[in-house]
Amino acid sequence: MRRILFLAYMAALCLLLPLATAAAAESDFGERINGMAEVTGLRESSDGDKTRIVIDATREVTYKKMVLSSPDRVVVDIANAWLSPEVKRSIDIDNTFVGKVKIAQFDPKTVRVVVETKVGQNNYQVFTLNSGSVPGRVVMDFGNLEDSDDVKIDWSKKTTEPIEPQPEQEKPMPRAGGGSADEDVDTAINGITGLKGRVIVIDPGHGGSDSGAIGPTGVMEKSITLRVGNELRRLLTQEGATVYMTRSTDKEVSPKRSKATDIEELQARCDVANQKNADIFVSIHMDSFTNDAAKGTTGYYYSLGNKRSRILADKIRAGVIDQLGTQSRGTQSSNFYVVKHTDMPATLVELAFISNKNEEQLMNSEDGIKKAAQGIADGIADYFG
């Protein structure tokens, strides 16, 4: 009998020992990553002017950057972070600006991102965004980073000689907005950078008796633009911006309401921005076309207006594409009344095509609304950074 009990005890011990070992290992892992940021995503978007790479994390992160050669690479080490096993370890981009992107756990507390690129030092930048649905993001832009009509890729910095790594001081790195590196280091900003005290006018297109374009299932443009505008106001206000809406409900902006002419209605929207002496004006719209296959996001500006309008339009378009995953249709000059008759940098962004059934469905969803608003907010943060 004792022998039977002994054998039963040993059998149970053999079954329980691996479970105990696994539990101990899981406990050790949990203790090791406690307080660390989990890197949960690696994604990219590209157009003719720029490639953007975004690393998502569960909390705000700091990083170090260095440049290597043979082959030419930009390396970013994200401190106090661990890499989720769900993240794809490499992306083949292979365009004018970027070759391959790789990500790995460099050491127990460092996630390393390596980007193969041949652009000069004036044609890439790295910064963080720490707001919105993704708590921490490291953003890497490569290409023509200002006005792509005038700026060309700087190949002069390319060298075939090996160079020593040039690490930067570890720091949260806001996006540079034309200032010096020292100014960036001195800027201690949490959340969306540069928005505190900014005066921003948001113009949800159409409204009231003007439905705007109507999608294949009956979704109205005026409804989507208003929902995005109200969510955008919430995001910007919580970051310290002063935000004015041309409309916050389903109505016309002109005091004449439905009796106003088209010009009177459009001028009323411009008047809000001009009278508030706004820093920027952002008009939100949905595109439409007779061919329901048309899709994507477009940024518009007035080329004879404020010189920074194109930069604003380009950054907001890029932010929306980054969030929604839509196709880029570029940043284009236009004669739209609201960007032509405002005194400050102004843009009209066509988020997506309401005439495209898939994009209509996307933009009629809560997820699409929040992502579009976050994309515009990211673009504005990028502009003011």
CSV table of C-alpha atoms in Angstrom, one decimal:
chain,number,residue,atom,x,y,z
A,1,MET,CA,0.0,0.0,0.0
A,2,ARG,CA,2.8,2.4,0.9
A,3,ARG,CA,4.5,1.6,-2.4
A,4,ILE,CA,1.3,2.5,-4.3
A,5,LEU,CA,1.0,5.8,-2.4
A,6,PHE,CA,4.6,6.6,-3.0
A,7,LEU,CA,4.3,6.0,-6.8
A,8,ALA,CA,1.1,8.1,-6.9
A,9,TYR,CA,2.9,10.9,-5.0
A,10,MET,CA,5.9,10.8,-7.5
A,11,ALA,CA,3.5,10.8,-10.5
A,12,ALA,CA,1.7,13.9,-9.1
A,13,LEU,CA,5.0,15.6,-8.5
A,14,CYS,CA,6.2,15.0,-12.0
A,15,LEU,CA,3.0,16.6,-13.3
A,16,LEU,CA,3.1,19.6,-11.1
A,17,LEU,CA,6.8,20.4,-11.4
A,18,PRO,CA,6.7,21.8,-15.0
A,19,LEU,CA,3.6,23.9,-14.0
A,20,ALA,CA,5.5,25.3,-11.0
A,21,THR,CA,8.5,26.0,-13.2
A,22,ALA,CA,6.4,27.7,-15.8
A,23,ALA,CA,4.6,29.8,-13.2
A,24,ALA,CA,8.0,30.8,-11.7
A,25,ALA,CA,9.3,31.8,-15.1
A,26,GLU,CA,6.2,33.8,-15.8
A,27,SER,CA,6.5,35.5,-12.5
A,28,ASP,CA,10.2,36.4,-13.2
A,29,PHE,CA,9.2,37.8,-16.6
A,30,GLY,CA,6.4,39.8,-15.1
A,31,GLU,CA,8.8,41.3,-12.5
A,32,ARG,CA,11.4,42.0,-15.2
A,33,ILE,CA,9.1,44.0,-17.4
A,34,ASN,CA,7.3,45.8,-14.6
A,35,GLY,CA,7.4,49.5,-15.3
A,36,MET,CA,8.7,49.0,-18.8
A,37,ALA,CA,7.0,50.1,-22.0
A,38,GLU,CA,5.7,47.3,-24.3
A,39,VAL,CA,6.5,48.0,-28.0
A,40,THR,CA,3.3,46.9,-29.7
A,41,GLY,CA,3.6,48.0,-33.3
A,42,LEU,CA,5.8,48.9,-36.2
A,43,ARG,CA,4.1,50.5,-39.2
A,44,GLU,CA,4.9,52.8,-42.1
A,45,SER,CA,3.3,55.0,-44.7
A,46,SER,CA,4.8,56.5,-47.8
A,47,ASP,CA,4.1,59.0,-50.6
A,48,GLY,CA,6.2,60.7,-53.2
A,49,ASP,CA,7.6,63.1,-50.7
A,50,LYS,CA,8.2,61.2,-47.5
A,51,THR,CA,8.2,57.9,-45.7
A,52,ARG,CA,7.0,57.8,-42.1
A,53,ILE,CA,7.8,55.0,-39.7
A,54,VAL,CA,5.9,54.8,-36.4
A,55,ILE,CA,6.8,52.6,-33.4
A,56,ASP,CA,3.9,52.2,-31.0
A,57,ALA,CA,4.4,51.7,-27.2
A,58,THR,CA,2.1,51.4,-24.2
A,59,ARG,CA,3.6,54.4,-22.4
A,60,GLU,CA,5.8,57.4,-23.1
A,61,VAL,CA,9.4,56.4,-24.1
A,62,THR,CA,12.8,57.9,-24.4
A,63,TYR,CA,15.4,57.0,-27.1
A,64,LYS,CA,18.9,57.4,-28.4
A,65,LYS,CA,19.7,57.9,-32.0
A,66,MET,CA,22.9,57.1,-33.9
A,67,VAL,CA,24.0,56.9,-37.5
A,68,LEU,CA,26.0,54.0,-39.0
A,69,SER,CA,27.5,53.4,-42.4
A,70,SER,CA,28.4,50.5,-44.8
A,71,PRO,CA,25.5,50.2,-45.2
A,72,ASP,CA,24.0,53.6,-44.3
A,73,ARG,CA,21.6,53.2,-41.4
A,74,VAL,CA,19.8,55.3,-38.8
A,75,VAL,CA,19.5,53.4,-35.5
A,76,VAL,CA,17.1,54.3,-32.7
A,77,ASP,CA,17.3,52.5,-29.3
A,78,ILE,CA,14.2,52.8,-27.2
A,79,ALA,CA,15.1,52.6,-23.5
A,80,ASN,CA,13.3,50.7,-20.8
A,81,ALA,CA,11.1,48.8,-23.3
A,82,TRP,CA,10.3,45.2,-24.3
A,83,LEU,CA,9.2,44.0,-27.7
A,84,SER,CA,5.9,42.3,-28.0
A,85,PRO,CA,6.2,38.9,-29.8
A,86,GLU,CA,3.2,40.0,-32.0
A,87,VAL,CA,5.3,42.7,-33.7
A,88,LYS,CA,6.6,41.9,-37.2
A,89,ARG,CA,10.4,42.0,-37.0
A,90,SER,CA,11.1,43.6,-40.4
A,91,ILE,CA,9.4,45.6,-43.2
A,92,ASP,CA,10.7,45.9,-46.7
A,93,ILE,CA,9.9,49.4,-48.0
A,94,ASP,CA,12.4,49.7,-50.8
A,95,ASN,CA,11.6,53.2,-52.1
A,96,THR,CA,13.7,56.3,-52.7
A,97,PHE,CA,14.1,57.1,-49.0
A,98,VAL,CA,14.1,53.8,-47.1
A,99,GLY,CA,15.2,50.2,-47.8
A,100,LYS,CA,14.5,47.8,-45.0
A,101,VAL,CA,13.3,48.4,-41.4
A,102,LYS,CA,14.2,46.0,-38.7
A,103,ILE,CA,13.2,45.8,-35.0
A,104,ALA,CA,14.5,43.6,-32.2
A,105,GLN,CA,15.1,43.2,-28.5
A,106,PHE,CA,18.7,44.5,-28.4
A,107,ASP,CA,19.2,43.8,-24.7
A,108,PRO,CA,16.8,43.1,-21.7
A,109,LYS,CA,15.8,46.7,-21.5
A,110,THR,CA,16.3,48.1,-25.0
A,111,VAL,CA,14.3,47.8,-28.2
A,112,ARG,CA,16.4,48.7,-31.3
A,113,VAL,CA,15.0,49.9,-34.6
A,114,VAL,CA,17.4,50.0,-37.6
A,115,VAL,CA,16.4,51.8,-40.8
A,116,GLU,CA,18.4,51.4,-44.0
A,117,THR,CA,18.5,54.8,-45.7
A,118,LYS,CA,20.7,56.9,-48.0
A,119,VAL,CA,19.1,60.3,-47.4
A,120,GLY,CA,21.3,63.1,-46.0
A,121,GLN,CA,21.2,64.3,-42.4
A,122,ASN,CA,18.8,67.2,-43.4
A,123,ASN,CA,16.3,64.8,-44.8
A,124,TYR,CA,15.3,62.7,-41.8
A,125,GLN,CA,14.2,63.4,-38.3
A,126,VAL,CA,13.1,61.4,-35.2
A,127,PHE,CA,10.6,62.7,-32.6
A,128,THR,CA,8.0,61.4,-30.1
A,129,LEU,CA,4.3,61.8,-29.8
A,130,ASN,CA,2.8,61.0,-26.4
A,131,SER,CA,-0.9,61.5,-26.7
A,132,GLY,CA,-4.1,60.0,-28.1
A,133,SER,CA,-5.1,56.3,-28.2
A,134,VAL,CA,-1.5,55.2,-28.4
A,135,PRO,CA,0.2,56.4,-25.2
A,136,GLY,CA,3.7,56.5,-26.7
A,137,ARG,CA,5.0,56.7,-30.2
A,138,VAL,CA,8.4,57.2,-31.8
A,139,VAL,CA,8.1,58.7,-35.3
A,140,MET,CA,10.8,58.6,-37.9
A,141,ASP,CA,10.4,60.7,-41.1
A,142,PHE,CA,12.6,60.3,-44.2
A,143,GLY,CA,12.4,62.4,-47.4
A,144,ASN,CA,11.5,66.0,-48.3
A,145,LEU,CA,10.5,67.2,-44.9
A,146,GLU,CA,9.5,70.8,-45.8
A,147,ASP,CA,8.0,72.1,-49.0
A,148,SER,CA,8.5,69.3,-51.5
A,149,ASP,CA,8.1,71.8,-54.4
A,150,ASP,CA,11.4,73.4,-53.5
A,151,VAL,CA,13.4,71.1,-51.3
A,152,LYS,CA,15.4,68.3,-52.9
A,153,ILE,CA,16.9,65.3,-51.2
A,154,ASP,CA,20.4,66.1,-49.9
A,155,TRP,CA,22.7,63.3,-51.0
A,156,SER,CA,25.9,65.2,-50.1
A,157,LYS,CA,26.2,63.6,-46.7
A,158,LYS,CA,26.5,60.1,-48.1
A,159,THR,CA,29.9,58.5,-47.5
A,160,THR,CA,31.4,55.2,-48.2
A,161,GLU,CA,33.9,55.5,-45.4
A,162,PRO,CA,32.9,53.8,-42.0
A,163,ILE,CA,32.0,56.4,-39.4
A,164,GLU,CA,31.7,56.0,-35.7
A,165,PRO,CA,28.2,55.8,-34.1
A,166,GLN,CA,27.0,59.2,-33.0
A,167,PRO,CA,24.7,58.7,-30.0
A,168,GLU,CA,22.5,61.5,-28.9
A,169,GLN,CA,21.7,62.3,-25.3
A,170,GLU,CA,18.8,60.2,-24.1
A,171,LYS,CA,15.7,62.4,-23.9
A,172,PRO,CA,12.1,62.7,-24.9
A,173,MET,CA,12.5,64.3,-28.4
A,174,PRO,CA,9.8,66.6,-29.6
A,175,ARG,CA,9.5,67.3,-33.3
A,176,ALA,CA,11.7,70.1,-34.5
A,177,GLY,CA,9.8,73.0,-36.0
A,178,GLY,CA,12.7,74.8,-37.6
A,179,GLY,CA,14.5,75.7,-34.4
A,180,SER,CA,18.0,74.7,-33.4
A,181,ALA,CA,18.9,71.4,-31.7
A,182,ASP,CA,19.6,73.2,-28.5
A,183,GLU,CA,16.1,74.6,-28.5
A,184,ASP,CA,14.7,71.1,-28.9
A,185,VAL,CA,16.8,69.8,-26.0
A,186,ASP,CA,15.5,72.7,-23.8
A,187,THR,CA,11.9,72.1,-24.7
A,188,ALA,CA,10.4,69.9,-21.9
A,189,ILE,CA,6.9,69.3,-23.1
A,190,ASN,CA,4.6,66.4,-22.2
A,191,GLY,CA,1.8,65.2,-24.5
A,192,ILE,CA,1.2,67.0,-27.9
A,193,THR,CA,4.0,69.4,-28.2
A,194,GLY,CA,3.6,73.1,-28.8
A,195,LEU,CA,-0.2,73.4,-28.4
A,196,LYS,CA,-0.6,75.2,-25.1
A,197,GLY,CA,-1.9,78.7,-25.8
A,198,ARG,CA,-2.4,78.1,-29.5
A,199,VAL,CA,-5.6,79.5,-31.1
A,200,ILE,CA,-7.0,77.0,-33.5
A,201,VAL,CA,-10.2,77.3,-35.6
A,202,ILE,CA,-11.8,74.0,-36.8
A,203,ASP,CA,-14.2,74.2,-39.6
A,204,PRO,CA,-16.4,71.1,-40.1
A,205,GLY,CA,-17.5,71.4,-43.7
A,206,HIS,CA,-21.1,71.9,-44.8
A,207,GLY,CA,-24.0,71.7,-42.2
A,208,GLY,CA,-27.7,72.5,-41.8
A,209,SER,CA,-29.4,72.6,-45.2
A,210,ASP,CA,-26.1,71.7,-46.9
A,211,SER,CA,-25.5,68.0,-46.6
A,212,GLY,CA,-22.3,68.0,-48.6
A,213,ALA,CA,-21.6,64.8,-50.5
A,214,ILE,CA,-23.7,61.7,-49.8
A,215,GLY,CA,-22.3,58.2,-49.7
A,216,PRO,CA,-23.7,55.1,-51.4
A,217,THR,CA,-25.5,54.0,-48.2
A,218,GLY,CA,-26.8,57.5,-47.4
A,219,VAL,CA,-24.1,58.8,-45.0
A,220,MET,CA,-23.9,62.6,-45.2
A,221,GLU,CA,-20.6,64.4,-45.4
A,222,LYS,CA,-21.8,67.1,-42.9
A,223,SER,CA,-22.3,64.4,-40.3
A,224,ILE,CA,-18.8,63.0,-40.5
A,225,THR,CA,-17.1,66.3,-40.6
A,226,LEU,CA,-18.9,67.5,-37.5
A,227,ARG,CA,-18.2,64.3,-35.6
A,228,VAL,CA,-14.5,64.5,-36.5
A,229,GLY,CA,-14.4,68.2,-35.6
A,230,ASN,CA,-15.9,67.8,-32.2
A,231,GLU,CA,-13.5,64.9,-31.4
A,232,LEU,CA,-10.6,67.0,-32.6
A,233,ARG,CA,-11.7,69.9,-30.4
A,234,ARG,CA,-11.6,67.5,-27.4
A,235,LEU,CA,-8.1,66.3,-28.2
A,236,LEU,CA,-6.7,69.8,-28.8
A,237,THR,CA,-8.4,71.4,-25.8
A,238,GLN,CA,-7.1,68.8,-23.4
A,239,GLU,CA,-3.6,69.6,-24.6
A,240,GLY,CA,-4.0,73.3,-23.8
A,241,ALA,CA,-5.0,74.8,-27.1
A,242,THR,CA,-7.8,77.4,-27.4
A,243,VAL,CA,-10.2,76.0,-30.0
A,244,TYR,CA,-13.0,77.7,-31.8
A,245,MET,CA,-15.5,75.8,-34.0
A,246,THR,CA,-17.2,77.4,-37.0
A,247,ARG,CA,-20.0,75.1,-36.0
A,248,SER,CA,-20.5,72.6,-33.3
A,249,THR,CA,-24.0,71.5,-34.2
A,250,ASP,CA,-25.8,70.7,-37.5
A,251,LYS,CA,-26.4,74.2,-38.7
A,252,GLU,CA,-25.1,76.8,-41.1
A,253,VAL,CA,-22.4,79.3,-39.9
A,254,SER,CA,-23.8,82.4,-41.5
A,255,PRO,CA,-26.4,84.3,-39.4
A,256,LYS,CA,-28.7,84.1,-42.5
A,257,ARG,CA,-28.6,80.3,-42.1
A,258,SER,CA,-30.2,78.6,-45.2
A,259,LYS,CA,-30.9,82.0,-46.8
A,260,ALA,CA,-27.2,82.8,-47.1
A,261,THR,CA,-25.5,82.6,-50.5
A,262,ASP,CA,-22.6,80.2,-50.9
A,263,ILE,CA,-20.1,83.0,-50.6
A,264,GLU,CA,-21.8,84.5,-47.5
A,265,GLU,CA,-21.7,81.1,-45.8
A,266,LEU,CA,-18.0,80.5,-46.7
A,267,GLN,CA,-17.0,84.0,-45.7
A,268,ALA,CA,-18.8,83.5,-42.3
A,269,ARG,CA,-16.4,80.6,-41.7
A,270,CYS,CA,-13.4,82.7,-42.6
A,271,ASP,CA,-14.6,85.5,-40.4
A,272,VAL,CA,-14.5,83.2,-37.3
A,273,ALA,CA,-10.8,82.6,-37.9
A,274,ASN,CA,-9.9,86.1,-38.9
A,275,GLN,CA,-11.7,87.7,-36.0
A,276,LYS,CA,-10.2,85.3,-33.4
A,277,ASN,CA,-6.8,86.0,-34.8
A,278,ALA,CA,-6.2,82.3,-35.0
A,279,ASP,CA,-2.8,80.7,-35.4
A,280,ILE,CA,-4.2,78.1,-37.9
A,281,PHE,CA,-7.4,77.3,-39.7
A,282,VAL,CA,-8.4,73.6,-40.5
A,283,SER,CA,-11.4,72.8,-42.7
A,284,ILE,CA,-12.5,69.2,-42.6
A,285,HIS,CA,-14.2,67.6,-45.6
A,286,MET,CA,-14.9,64.3,-47.3
A,287,ASP,CA,-14.1,63.8,-51.0
A,288,SER,CA,-16.5,62.4,-53.6
A,289,PHE,CA,-16.2,61.3,-57.2
A,290,THR,CA,-18.4,59.6,-59.9
A,291,ASN,CA,-16.1,56.6,-60.0
A,292,ASP,CA,-16.7,54.8,-56.7
A,293,ALA,CA,-13.2,53.3,-56.9
A,294,ALA,CA,-11.6,56.7,-56.1
A,295,LYS,CA,-10.1,56.7,-52.6
A,296,GLY,CA,-7.5,58.3,-50.4
A,297,THR,CA,-6.6,61.5,-48.4
A,298,THR,CA,-5.7,64.9,-49.9
A,299,GLY,CA,-4.4,68.1,-48.3
A,300,TYR,CA,-5.2,71.4,-49.9
A,301,TYR,CA,-3.7,74.9,-49.4
A,302,TYR,CA,-3.7,78.3,-51.3
A,303,SER,CA,-0.3,78.8,-52.9
A,304,LEU,CA,-0.5,82.6,-52.9
A,305,GLY,CA,-1.6,82.7,-49.2
A,306,ASN,CA,0.5,82.3,-46.0
A,307,LYS,CA,3.8,80.6,-46.9
A,308,ARG,CA,3.3,78.1,-44.1
A,309,SER,CA,0.0,76.8,-45.4
A,310,ARG,CA,1.5,74.1,-47.5
A,311,ILE,CA,3.5,72.8,-44.5
A,312,LEU,CA,0.4,72.7,-42.4
A,313,ALA,CA,-1.6,70.9,-45.1
A,314,ASP,CA,1.2,68.4,-45.7
A,315,LYS,CA,1.6,67.5,-42.0
A,316,ILE,CA,-2.1,67.1,-41.4
A,317,ARG,CA,-2.5,64.9,-44.5
A,318,ALA,CA,0.4,62.7,-43.3
A,319,GLY,CA,-1.1,62.5,-39.8
A,320,VAL,CA,-4.5,61.4,-41.2
A,321,ILE,CA,-2.9,58.8,-43.4
A,322,ASP,CA,-0.8,57.5,-40.6
A,323,GLN,CA,-3.9,56.9,-38.4
A,324,LEU,CA,-6.5,55.8,-41.1
A,325,GLY,CA,-4.1,53.9,-43.3
A,326,THR,CA,-5.6,55.6,-46.4
A,327,GLN,CA,-3.9,56.1,-49.7
A,328,SER,CA,-2.1,59.4,-50.1
A,329,ARG,CA,-3.3,61.7,-52.9
A,330,GLY,CA,-0.7,64.3,-52.1
A,331,THR,CA,-0.8,67.9,-51.0
A,332,GLN,CA,-2.2,70.2,-53.6
A,333,SER,CA,-2.6,73.9,-54.3
A,334,SER,CA,-6.2,75.0,-54.6
A,335,ASN,CA,-8.5,78.0,-54.8
A,336,PHE,CA,-11.0,76.8,-52.2
A,337,TYR,CA,-12.6,79.9,-50.7
A,338,VAL,CA,-11.9,79.1,-47.1
A,339,VAL,CA,-8.2,78.7,-47.5
A,340,LYS,CA,-7.9,81.7,-49.8
A,341,HIS,CA,-9.7,84.2,-47.6
A,342,THR,CA,-8.2,83.4,-44.2
A,343,ASP,CA,-5.3,85.4,-42.9
A,344,MET,CA,-3.3,82.7,-41.2
A,345,PRO,CA,-1.9,79.3,-42.4
A,346,ALA,CA,-4.9,77.4,-43.6
A,347,THR,CA,-5.7,73.9,-45.0
A,348,LEU,CA,-8.7,72.0,-46.2
A,349,VAL,CA,-8.3,68.2,-45.7
A,350,GLU,CA,-10.3,65.7,-47.6
A,351,LEU,CA,-10.2,62.8,-45.1
A,352,ALA,CA,-11.4,60.0,-47.5
A,353,PHE,CA,-13.9,59.4,-50.3
A,354,ILE,CA,-17.5,59.2,-49.1
A,355,SER,CA,-18.4,57.9,-52.6
A,356,ASN,CA,-16.2,54.8,-51.9
A,357,LYS,CA,-18.2,52.3,-50.0
A,358,ASN,CA,-15.3,51.1,-47.9
A,359,GLU,CA,-14.1,54.6,-46.9
A,360,GLU,CA,-17.7,55.6,-46.2
A,361,GLN,CA,-18.0,52.7,-43.8
A,362,LEU,CA,-14.7,53.5,-42.2
A,363,MET,CA,-15.5,57.2,-41.7
A,364,ASN,CA,-19.0,56.4,-40.3
A,365,SER,CA,-17.5,54.3,-37.6
A,366,GLU,CA,-16.5,55.5,-34.1
A,367,ASP,CA,-13.0,54.1,-34.8
A,368,GLY,CA,-12.7,56.0,-38.0
A,369,ILE,CA,-13.9,59.2,-36.4
A,370,LYS,CA,-11.4,59.0,-33.6
A,371,LYS,CA,-8.5,58.0,-35.8
A,372,ALA,CA,-9.2,60.8,-38.2
A,373,ALA,CA,-9.3,63.4,-35.4
A,374,GLN,CA,-6.1,61.9,-33.9
A,375,GLY,CA,-4.4,62.1,-37.2
A,376,ILE,CA,-5.3,65.8,-37.6
A,377,ALA,CA,-4.2,66.5,-34.0
A,378,ASP,CA,-0.9,64.7,-34.7
A,379,GLY,CA,-0.4,66.8,-37.8
A,380,ILE,CA,-1.0,70.0,-35.9
A,381,ALA,CA,1.4,68.9,-33.2
A,382,ASP,CA,3.9,68.2,-35.9
A,383,TYR,CA,3.4,71.6,-37.3
A,384,PHE,CA,3.8,73.5,-34.0
A,385,GLY,CA,6.4,71.1,-32.6
